[in-house]
Coordinates of C-alpha atoms in Angstrom, one line a residue:
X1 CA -8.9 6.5 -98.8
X2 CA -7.1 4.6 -101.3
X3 CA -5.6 1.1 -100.2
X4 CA -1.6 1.1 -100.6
X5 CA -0.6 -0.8 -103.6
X6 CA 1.3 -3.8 -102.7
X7 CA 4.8 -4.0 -104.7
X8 CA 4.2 -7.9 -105.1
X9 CA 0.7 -7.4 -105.9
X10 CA 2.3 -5.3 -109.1
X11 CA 4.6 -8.1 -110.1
X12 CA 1.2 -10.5 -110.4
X13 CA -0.4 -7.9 -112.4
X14 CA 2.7 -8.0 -114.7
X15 CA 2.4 -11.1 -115.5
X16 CA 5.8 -12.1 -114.0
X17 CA 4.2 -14.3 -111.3
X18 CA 2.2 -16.3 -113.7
X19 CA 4.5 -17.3 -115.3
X20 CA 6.7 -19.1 -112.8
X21 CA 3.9 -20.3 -110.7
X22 CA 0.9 -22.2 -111.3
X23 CA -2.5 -20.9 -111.1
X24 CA -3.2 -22.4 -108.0
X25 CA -0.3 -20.5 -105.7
X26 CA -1.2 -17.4 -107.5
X27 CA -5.0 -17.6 -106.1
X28 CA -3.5 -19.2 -102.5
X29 CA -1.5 -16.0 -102.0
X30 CA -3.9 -13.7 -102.9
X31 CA -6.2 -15.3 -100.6
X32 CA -3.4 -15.4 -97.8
X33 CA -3.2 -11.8 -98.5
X34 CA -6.5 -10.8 -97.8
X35 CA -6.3 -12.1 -94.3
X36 CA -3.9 -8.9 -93.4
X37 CA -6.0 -6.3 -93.2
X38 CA -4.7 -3.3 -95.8
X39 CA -2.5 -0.6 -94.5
X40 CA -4.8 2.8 -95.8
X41 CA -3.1 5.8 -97.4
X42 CA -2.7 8.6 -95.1
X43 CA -3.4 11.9 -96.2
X44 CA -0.7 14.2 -98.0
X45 CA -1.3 16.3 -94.7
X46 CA -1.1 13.5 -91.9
X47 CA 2.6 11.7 -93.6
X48 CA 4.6 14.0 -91.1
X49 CA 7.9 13.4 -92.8
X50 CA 9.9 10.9 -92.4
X51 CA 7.2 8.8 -90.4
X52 CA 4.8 8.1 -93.0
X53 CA 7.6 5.9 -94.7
X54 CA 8.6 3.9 -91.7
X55 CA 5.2 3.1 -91.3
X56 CA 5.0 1.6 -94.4
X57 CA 8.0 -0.3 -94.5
X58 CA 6.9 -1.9 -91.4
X59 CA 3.7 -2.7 -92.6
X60 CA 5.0 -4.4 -95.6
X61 CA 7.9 -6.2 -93.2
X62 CA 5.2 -7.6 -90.7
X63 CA 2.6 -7.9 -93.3
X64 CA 5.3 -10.1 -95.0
X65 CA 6.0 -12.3 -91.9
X66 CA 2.7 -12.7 -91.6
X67 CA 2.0 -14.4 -94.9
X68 CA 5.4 -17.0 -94.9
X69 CA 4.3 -17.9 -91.1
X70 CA 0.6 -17.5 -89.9
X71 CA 1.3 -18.8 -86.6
X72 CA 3.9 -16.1 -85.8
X73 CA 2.3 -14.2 -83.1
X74 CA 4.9 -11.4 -82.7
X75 CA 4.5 -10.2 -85.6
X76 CA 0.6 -9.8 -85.5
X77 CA 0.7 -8.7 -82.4
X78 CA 3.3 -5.8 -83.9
X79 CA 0.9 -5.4 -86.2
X80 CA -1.8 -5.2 -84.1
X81 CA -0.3 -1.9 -82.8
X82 CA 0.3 -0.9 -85.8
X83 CA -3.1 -0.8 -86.6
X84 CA -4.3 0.7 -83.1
X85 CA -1.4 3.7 -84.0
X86 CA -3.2 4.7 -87.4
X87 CA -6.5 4.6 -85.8
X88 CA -5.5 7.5 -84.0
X89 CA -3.1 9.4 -86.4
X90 CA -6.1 8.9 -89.1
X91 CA -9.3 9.0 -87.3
X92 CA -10.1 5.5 -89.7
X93 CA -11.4 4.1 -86.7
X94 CA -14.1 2.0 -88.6
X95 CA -11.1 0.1 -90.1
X96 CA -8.3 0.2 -88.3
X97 CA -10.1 -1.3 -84.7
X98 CA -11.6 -4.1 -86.5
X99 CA -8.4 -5.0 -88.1
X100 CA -6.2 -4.8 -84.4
X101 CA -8.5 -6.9 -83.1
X102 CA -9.0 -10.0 -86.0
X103 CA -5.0 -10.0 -85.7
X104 CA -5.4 -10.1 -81.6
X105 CA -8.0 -12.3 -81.4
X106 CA -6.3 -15.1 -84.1
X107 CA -2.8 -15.0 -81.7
X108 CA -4.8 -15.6 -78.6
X109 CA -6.9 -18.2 -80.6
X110 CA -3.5 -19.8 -80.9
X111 CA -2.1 -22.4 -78.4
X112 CA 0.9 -20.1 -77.2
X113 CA 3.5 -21.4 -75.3
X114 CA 4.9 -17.6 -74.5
X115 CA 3.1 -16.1 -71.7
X116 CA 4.7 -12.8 -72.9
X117 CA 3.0 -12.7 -76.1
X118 CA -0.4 -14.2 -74.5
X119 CA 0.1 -10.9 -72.2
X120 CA 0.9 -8.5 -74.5
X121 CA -2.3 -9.5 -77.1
X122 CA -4.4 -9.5 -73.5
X123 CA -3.0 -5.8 -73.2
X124 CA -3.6 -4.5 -76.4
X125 CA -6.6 -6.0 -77.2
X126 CA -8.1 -4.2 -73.7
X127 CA -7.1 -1.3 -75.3
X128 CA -8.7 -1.3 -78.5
X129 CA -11.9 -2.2 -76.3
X130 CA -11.2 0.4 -74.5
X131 CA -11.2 2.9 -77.8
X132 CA -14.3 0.9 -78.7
X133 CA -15.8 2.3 -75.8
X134 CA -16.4 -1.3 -74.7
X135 CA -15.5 -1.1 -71.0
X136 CA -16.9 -3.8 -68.8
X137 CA -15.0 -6.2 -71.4
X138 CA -11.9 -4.3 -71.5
X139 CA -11.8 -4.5 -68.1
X140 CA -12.3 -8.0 -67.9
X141 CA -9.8 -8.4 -71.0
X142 CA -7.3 -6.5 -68.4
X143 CA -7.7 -8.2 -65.4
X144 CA -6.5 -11.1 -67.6
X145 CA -3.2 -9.5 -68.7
X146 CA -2.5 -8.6 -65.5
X147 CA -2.7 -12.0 -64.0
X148 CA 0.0 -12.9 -66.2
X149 CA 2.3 -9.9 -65.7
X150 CA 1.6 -7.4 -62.5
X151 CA 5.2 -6.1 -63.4
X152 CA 3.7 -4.1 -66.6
X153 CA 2.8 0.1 -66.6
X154 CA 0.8 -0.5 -69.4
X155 CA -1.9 -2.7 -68.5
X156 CA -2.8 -0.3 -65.2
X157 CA -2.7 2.3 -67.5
X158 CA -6.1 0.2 -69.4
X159 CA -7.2 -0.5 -65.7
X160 CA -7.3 3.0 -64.9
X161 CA -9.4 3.7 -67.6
X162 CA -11.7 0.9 -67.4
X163 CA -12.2 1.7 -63.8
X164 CA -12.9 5.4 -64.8
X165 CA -15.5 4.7 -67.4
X166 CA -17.1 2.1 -65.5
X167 CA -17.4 5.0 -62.7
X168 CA -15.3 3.0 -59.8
X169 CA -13.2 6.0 -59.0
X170 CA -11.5 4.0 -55.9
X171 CA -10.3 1.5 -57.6
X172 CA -9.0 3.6 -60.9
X173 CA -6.7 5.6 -58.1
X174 CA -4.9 2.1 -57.0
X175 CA -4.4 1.5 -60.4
X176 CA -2.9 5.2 -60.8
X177 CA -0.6 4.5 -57.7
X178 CA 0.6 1.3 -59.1
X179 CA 1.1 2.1 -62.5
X180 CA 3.3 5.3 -61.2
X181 CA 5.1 3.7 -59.5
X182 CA 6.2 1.2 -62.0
X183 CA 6.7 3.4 -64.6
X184 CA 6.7 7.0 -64.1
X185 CA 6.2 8.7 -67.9
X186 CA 4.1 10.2 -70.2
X187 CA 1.2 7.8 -70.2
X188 CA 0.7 6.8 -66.0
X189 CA 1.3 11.1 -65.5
X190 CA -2.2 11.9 -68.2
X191 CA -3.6 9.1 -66.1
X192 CA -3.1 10.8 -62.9
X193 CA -4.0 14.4 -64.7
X194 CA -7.2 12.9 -65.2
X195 CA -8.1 11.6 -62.1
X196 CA -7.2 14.8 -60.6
X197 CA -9.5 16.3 -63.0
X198 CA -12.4 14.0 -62.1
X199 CA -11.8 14.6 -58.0
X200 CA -12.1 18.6 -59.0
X201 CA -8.5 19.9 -58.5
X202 CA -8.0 21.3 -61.9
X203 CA -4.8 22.8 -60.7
X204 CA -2.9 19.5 -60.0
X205 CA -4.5 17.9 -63.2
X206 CA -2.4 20.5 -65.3
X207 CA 0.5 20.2 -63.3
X208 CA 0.6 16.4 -63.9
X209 CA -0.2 16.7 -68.0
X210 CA 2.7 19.0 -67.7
X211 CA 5.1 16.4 -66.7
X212 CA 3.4 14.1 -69.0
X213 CA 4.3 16.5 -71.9
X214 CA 8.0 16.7 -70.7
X215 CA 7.8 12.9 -70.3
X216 CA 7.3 12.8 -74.2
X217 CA 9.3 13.6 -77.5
X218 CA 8.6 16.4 -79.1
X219 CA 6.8 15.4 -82.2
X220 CA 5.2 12.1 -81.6
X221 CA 2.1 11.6 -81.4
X222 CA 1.7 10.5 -78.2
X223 CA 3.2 13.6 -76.4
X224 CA 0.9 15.8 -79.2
X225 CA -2.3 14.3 -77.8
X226 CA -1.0 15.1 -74.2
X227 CA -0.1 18.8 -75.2
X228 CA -4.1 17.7 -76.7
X229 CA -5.3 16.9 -73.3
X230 CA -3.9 20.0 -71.8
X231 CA -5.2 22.3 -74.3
X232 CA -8.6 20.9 -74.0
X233 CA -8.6 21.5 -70.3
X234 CA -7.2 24.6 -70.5
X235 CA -9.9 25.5 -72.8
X236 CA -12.9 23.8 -71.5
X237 CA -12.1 25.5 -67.6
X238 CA -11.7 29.1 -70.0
X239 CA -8.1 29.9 -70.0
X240 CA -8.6 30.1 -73.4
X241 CA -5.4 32.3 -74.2
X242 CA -3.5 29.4 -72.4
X243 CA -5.1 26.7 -74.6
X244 CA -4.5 28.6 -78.1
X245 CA -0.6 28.8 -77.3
X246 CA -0.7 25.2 -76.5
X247 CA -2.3 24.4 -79.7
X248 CA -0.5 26.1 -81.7
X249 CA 2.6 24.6 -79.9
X250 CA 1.1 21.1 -81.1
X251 CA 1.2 22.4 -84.8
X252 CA 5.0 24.1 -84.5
X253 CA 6.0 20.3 -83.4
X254 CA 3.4 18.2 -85.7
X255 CA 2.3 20.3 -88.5
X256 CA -1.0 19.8 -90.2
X257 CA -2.0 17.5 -86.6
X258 CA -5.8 18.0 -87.2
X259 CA -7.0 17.7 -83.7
X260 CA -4.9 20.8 -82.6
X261 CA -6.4 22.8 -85.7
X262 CA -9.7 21.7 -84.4
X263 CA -8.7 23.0 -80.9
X264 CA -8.1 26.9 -82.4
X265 CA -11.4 26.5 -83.7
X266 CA -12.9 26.1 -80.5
X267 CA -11.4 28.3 -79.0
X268 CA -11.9 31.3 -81.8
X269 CA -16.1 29.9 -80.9
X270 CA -15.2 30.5 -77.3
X271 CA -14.0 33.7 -78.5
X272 CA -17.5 34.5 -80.7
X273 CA -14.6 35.0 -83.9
X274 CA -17.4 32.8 -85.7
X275 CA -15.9 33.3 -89.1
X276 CA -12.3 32.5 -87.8
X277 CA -14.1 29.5 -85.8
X278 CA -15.7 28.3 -89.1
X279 CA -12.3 28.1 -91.2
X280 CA -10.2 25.8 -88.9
X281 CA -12.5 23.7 -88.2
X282 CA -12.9 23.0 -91.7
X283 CA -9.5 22.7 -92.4
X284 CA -9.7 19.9 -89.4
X285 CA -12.9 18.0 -91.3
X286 CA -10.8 18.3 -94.7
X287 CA -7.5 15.9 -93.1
X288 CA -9.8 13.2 -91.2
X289 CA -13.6 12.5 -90.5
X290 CA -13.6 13.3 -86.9
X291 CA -16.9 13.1 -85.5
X292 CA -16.4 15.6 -83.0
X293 CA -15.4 18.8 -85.7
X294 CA -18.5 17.9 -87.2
X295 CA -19.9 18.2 -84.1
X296 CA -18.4 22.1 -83.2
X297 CA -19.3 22.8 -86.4
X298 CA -22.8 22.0 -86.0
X299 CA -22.6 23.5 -82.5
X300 CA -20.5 27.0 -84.2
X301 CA -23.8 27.1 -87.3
X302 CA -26.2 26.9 -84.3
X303 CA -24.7 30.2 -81.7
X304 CA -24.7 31.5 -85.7
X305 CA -28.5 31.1 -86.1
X306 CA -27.6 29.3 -89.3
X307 CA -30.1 26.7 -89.2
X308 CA -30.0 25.1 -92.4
X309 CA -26.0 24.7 -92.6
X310 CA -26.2 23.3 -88.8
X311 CA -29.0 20.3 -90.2
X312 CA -26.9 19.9 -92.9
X313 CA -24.2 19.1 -90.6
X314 CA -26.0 17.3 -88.3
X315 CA -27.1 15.1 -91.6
X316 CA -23.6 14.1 -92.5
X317 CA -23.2 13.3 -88.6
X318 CA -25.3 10.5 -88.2
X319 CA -24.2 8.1 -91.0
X320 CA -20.5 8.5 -89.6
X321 CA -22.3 7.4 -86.2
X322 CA -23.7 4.4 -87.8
X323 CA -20.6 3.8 -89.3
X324 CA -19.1 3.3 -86.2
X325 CA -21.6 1.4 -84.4
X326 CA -21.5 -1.0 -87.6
X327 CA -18.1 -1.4 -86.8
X328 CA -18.1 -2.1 -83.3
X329 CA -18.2 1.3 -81.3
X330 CA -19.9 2.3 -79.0
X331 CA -21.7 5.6 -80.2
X332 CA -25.0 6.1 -77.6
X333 CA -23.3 8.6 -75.4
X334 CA -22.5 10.8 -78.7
X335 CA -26.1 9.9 -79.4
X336 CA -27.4 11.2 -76.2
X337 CA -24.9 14.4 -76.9
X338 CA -26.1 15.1 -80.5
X339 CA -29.8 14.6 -80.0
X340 CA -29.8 16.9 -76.9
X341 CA -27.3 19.9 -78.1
X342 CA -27.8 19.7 -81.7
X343 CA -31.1 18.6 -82.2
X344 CA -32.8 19.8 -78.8
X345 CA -34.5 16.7 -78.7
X346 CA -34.5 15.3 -74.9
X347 CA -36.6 12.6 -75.6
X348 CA -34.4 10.8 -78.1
X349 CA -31.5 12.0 -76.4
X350 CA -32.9 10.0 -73.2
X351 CA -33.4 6.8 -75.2
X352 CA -29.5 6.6 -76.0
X353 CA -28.3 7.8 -72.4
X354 CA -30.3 5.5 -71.1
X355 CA -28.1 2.6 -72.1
X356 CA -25.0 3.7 -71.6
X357 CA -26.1 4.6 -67.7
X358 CA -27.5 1.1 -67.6
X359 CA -23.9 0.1 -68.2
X360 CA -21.7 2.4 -66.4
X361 CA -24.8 4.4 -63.7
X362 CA -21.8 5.3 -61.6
X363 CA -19.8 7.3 -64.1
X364 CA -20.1 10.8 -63.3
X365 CA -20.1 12.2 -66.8
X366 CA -23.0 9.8 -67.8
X367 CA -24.9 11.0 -65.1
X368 CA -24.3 15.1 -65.7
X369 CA -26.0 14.5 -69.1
X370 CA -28.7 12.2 -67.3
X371 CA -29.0 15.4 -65.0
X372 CA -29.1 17.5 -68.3
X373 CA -31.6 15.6 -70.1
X374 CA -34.4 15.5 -66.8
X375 CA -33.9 19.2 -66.4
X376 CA -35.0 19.6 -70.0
X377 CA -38.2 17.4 -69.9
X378 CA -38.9 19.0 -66.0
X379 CA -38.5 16.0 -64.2
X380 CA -37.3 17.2 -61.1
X381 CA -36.7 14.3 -59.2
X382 CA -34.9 12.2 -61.3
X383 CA -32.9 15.4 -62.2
X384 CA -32.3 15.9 -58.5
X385 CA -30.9 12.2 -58.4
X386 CA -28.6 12.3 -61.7
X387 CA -27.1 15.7 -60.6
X388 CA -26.4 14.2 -56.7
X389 CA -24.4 11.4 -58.5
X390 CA -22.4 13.3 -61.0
X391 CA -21.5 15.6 -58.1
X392 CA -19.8 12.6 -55.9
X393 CA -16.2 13.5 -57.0
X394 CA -16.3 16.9 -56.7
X395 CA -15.6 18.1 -60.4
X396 CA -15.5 21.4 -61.2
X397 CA -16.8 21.0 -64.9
X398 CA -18.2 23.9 -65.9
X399 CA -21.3 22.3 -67.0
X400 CA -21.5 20.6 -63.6
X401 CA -21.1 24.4 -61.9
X402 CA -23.6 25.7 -63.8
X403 CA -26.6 23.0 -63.0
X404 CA -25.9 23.1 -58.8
X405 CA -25.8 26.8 -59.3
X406 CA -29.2 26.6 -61.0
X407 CA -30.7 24.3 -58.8

C-alpha cells in the first residue's frame, strides 16, 4: 500500500521550506519525521465513510504532537492505539504491530511521573503481544499494569487471554469474574463467550456474544468482529444458516468488512457451493492479505481436487508467514496447521507444534493438533496423551468429537 503523503512533506517538496529555513532544520525534521511510523493507505474498500478521514486527521494531529514534543507520552500512547486499530481494520499486521510497540516501548523508556500513562502503555503494549501471539510476555507485561491499576476492565480483559493461551483455564475465569464485574460490555461479555466455549457449553457462549453484540454500536469495528465471533461459532458447530445471516448482518452494518465476506465463503464450502465458495473468498484476498482466506482457499482447491491451484496457494502462503515471523509474530501454530492440512505433511507439521506446546503444553487447542498430528504418523501413545489433555475442559469442537469418537 502506498504511504499517505504528508501535507508538510509537499510544502518541502515545493520549495517553500527551503527557502525560510536552513538546510540543516530541513534534514532535522525530516529525520524527526521518520521516527513516527507512516499511517498506510487503506483500501478504497476498507475507508467506511466517514471513518477513514477521522483517522487521518488524528494521525496527522498526534503525529504532529509528536514531532514539537517527543517526550509527550499521551500522545504516543494515542498513537499507539491508533496503530493496534489499523492492524485489525487492515490486516497490515507486519507494520502496524511493530510501529504500536516502538511508540510503547519509547513512553515506558521514559521517566514518567504519571502512573496513568505508565498503566495504560503496560496495557496496550500486553495487547499487541498478545496479537503477536507472544503470551507468556504479555502476560507478564499485564501483571505489570495491573499492579498499577486493579480498578481497569481492560487489562483483565489481556489477562484473560493470556491465561487462555497459556492453557491456565482457572485462572482466565477469575479474570473473567473480575473484569465483569468492573465493566460489564462488549469486550469482558466475548471474554466470557469464550470461556464458555472452551468448558463445552456452546449454548451459553452464544448467549454471552449476544450480549456482547448488543453491548456494541452498530458499525464499529469492534461490535463487527463480535457479530465475527458469533458467526464463526455458529458456523464452525454447523448452524451454518445461522452464521450466513450473521454475516451478512456484518456487511449491512460495515460494508465491504472483508472478514465477514470471508465467512460466506466458508460457509458456501460448508455447503459444497464450491464455485460460490471460490468467488468470496477472493473478493476477501482482494481488500487485505489475510493469511487465513488464503488458507480456505487452499483448503476449498483441495475438497476441489484442484491440485495445482491449491500449491499455488499454498506458495503465496508461506512468504506472508515469513513475513510475519520477520516481523515479530508468532506463526508456528499456523505452521503446524498448514503443513498438516494443506500439505499432509505430519512430520514438518510436528517440528512447528512442537514449539509452540513447549510454550503453552496445557492449551487445549495446541494439544488437539498434537493429538492430530500422532494419529497421522500412528503413534498411539503419544496420541492417547495429546487427546487426554485437549479433552480436560470438556469442549465440544467438532474436531475434538470426532478424534474420541474414533478412538
Amino acid at each position: 500500500m502506498r504511504p499517505l503523503q504528508y501535507a508538510f512533506l509537499a510544502m518541502l517538496l515545493t520549495g517553500w521550506m527551503a527557502c525560510s529555513q536552513p538546510e540543516n532544520d530541513t534534514n532535522t525534521l525530516t529525520e524527526k519525521m521518520k521516527s513516527v511510523p507512516e499511517l498506510l493507505d487503506r483500501p478504497e474498500e476498507l475507508r467506511n465513510g466517514i471513518e477513514w478521514d477521522k483517522t487521518q486527521n488524528f494521525y496527522t494531529q498526534k503525529r504532529d504532537e509528536i514531532l514539537a514534543d517527543p517526550e509527550n507520552a499521551t500522545a504516543k500512547i494515542e498513537l499507539a492505539e491508533l496503530y493496534m486499530q489499523e492492524a485489525r481494520v487492515t490486516g497490515e499486521h507486519g507494520h502496524y504491530y511493530p510501529a504500536a510497540l516502538l511508540m510503547l516501548n519509547s513512553v515506558l523508556d521514559q521517566n514518567l511521573e504519571r502512573k496513568d500513562e505508565k498503566f495504560r502503555a503496560l496495557s496496550d503494549k500486553a495487547s499487541v503481544q498478545m496479537s503477536l501471539h507472544d503470551f507468556g510476555p504479555a502476560l507478564e507485561t499485564a501483571e505489570k499494569a495491573v499492579a498499577i491499576n486493579a480498578y481497569n476492565a481492560q487489562i483483565y480483559g489481556v489477562l484473560v487471554d493470556a491465561n487462555v493461551e497459556l492453557g491456565n483455564y482457572e485462572e482466565a475465569v477469575k479474570m473473567a469474574d473480575k473484569m465483569v464485574s468492573i465493566r460489564p460490555d462488549l469486550r469482558s461479555y466475548s471474554r466470557v463467550s469464550y470461556l464458555r466455549e472452551i468448558y463445552g457449553k456452546v449454548d451459553g457462549a452464544i448467549e454471552a456474544l449476544e450480549m456482547a453484540i448488543e453491548a456494541g454500536y452498530p458499525g464499529q469495528e469492534s461490535r463487527a468482529w463480535a457479530m465475527l465471533t458469533l458467526g464463526n461459532l455458529f458456523k464452525t458447530y454447523g448452524e451454518l444458516d445461522k452464521a450466513e445471516v450473521v454475516f451478512k448482518a456484518i456487511l449491512e452494518e460495515r460494508p465491504n468488512y472483508p472478514f465477514a465476506i470471508a465467512g460466506l465463503g466458508d460457509v458456501e464450502m460448508e455447503r459444497g457451493n464450491y464455485e460460490k465458495s471460490e468467488e468470496l473468498l477472493k473478493e476477501a484476498a482482494a481488500i487485505i492479505p489475510e493469511v487465513g482466506f488464503y488458507e480456505s482457499l487452499a483448503t476449498l482447491y483441495k475438497k476441489m481436487g484442484r491440485d495445482q491451484e491449491k500449491e499455488a496457494v499454498v506458495a503465496e502462503i508461506f512468504p506472508m508467514l515469513k513475513d510475519d515471523t520477520s516481523s515479530g509474530h508468532n506463526m508456528d501454530l499456523t505452521y503446524a496447521h498448514v503443513y498438516l492440512d494443506l500439505e499432509d505433511k505430519p512430520e514438518r507439521a510436528l517440528a512447528y507444534a512442537k514449539v509452540e506446546y513447549d510454550k503453552r503444553p496445557d492449551n487445549i487447542d495446541v494439544n488437539r493438533i498434537m493429538a492430530r498430528i500422532y494419529k497421522a504418523e500412528g503413534n498411539q501413545e503419544l496420541y492417547n496423551m495429546h487427546l487426554q489433555k485437549a479433552k480436560s475442559t470438556n469442549s465440544q469442537h467438532p474436531e475434538l468429537v470426532e478424534l474420541l469418537a474414533s478412538n
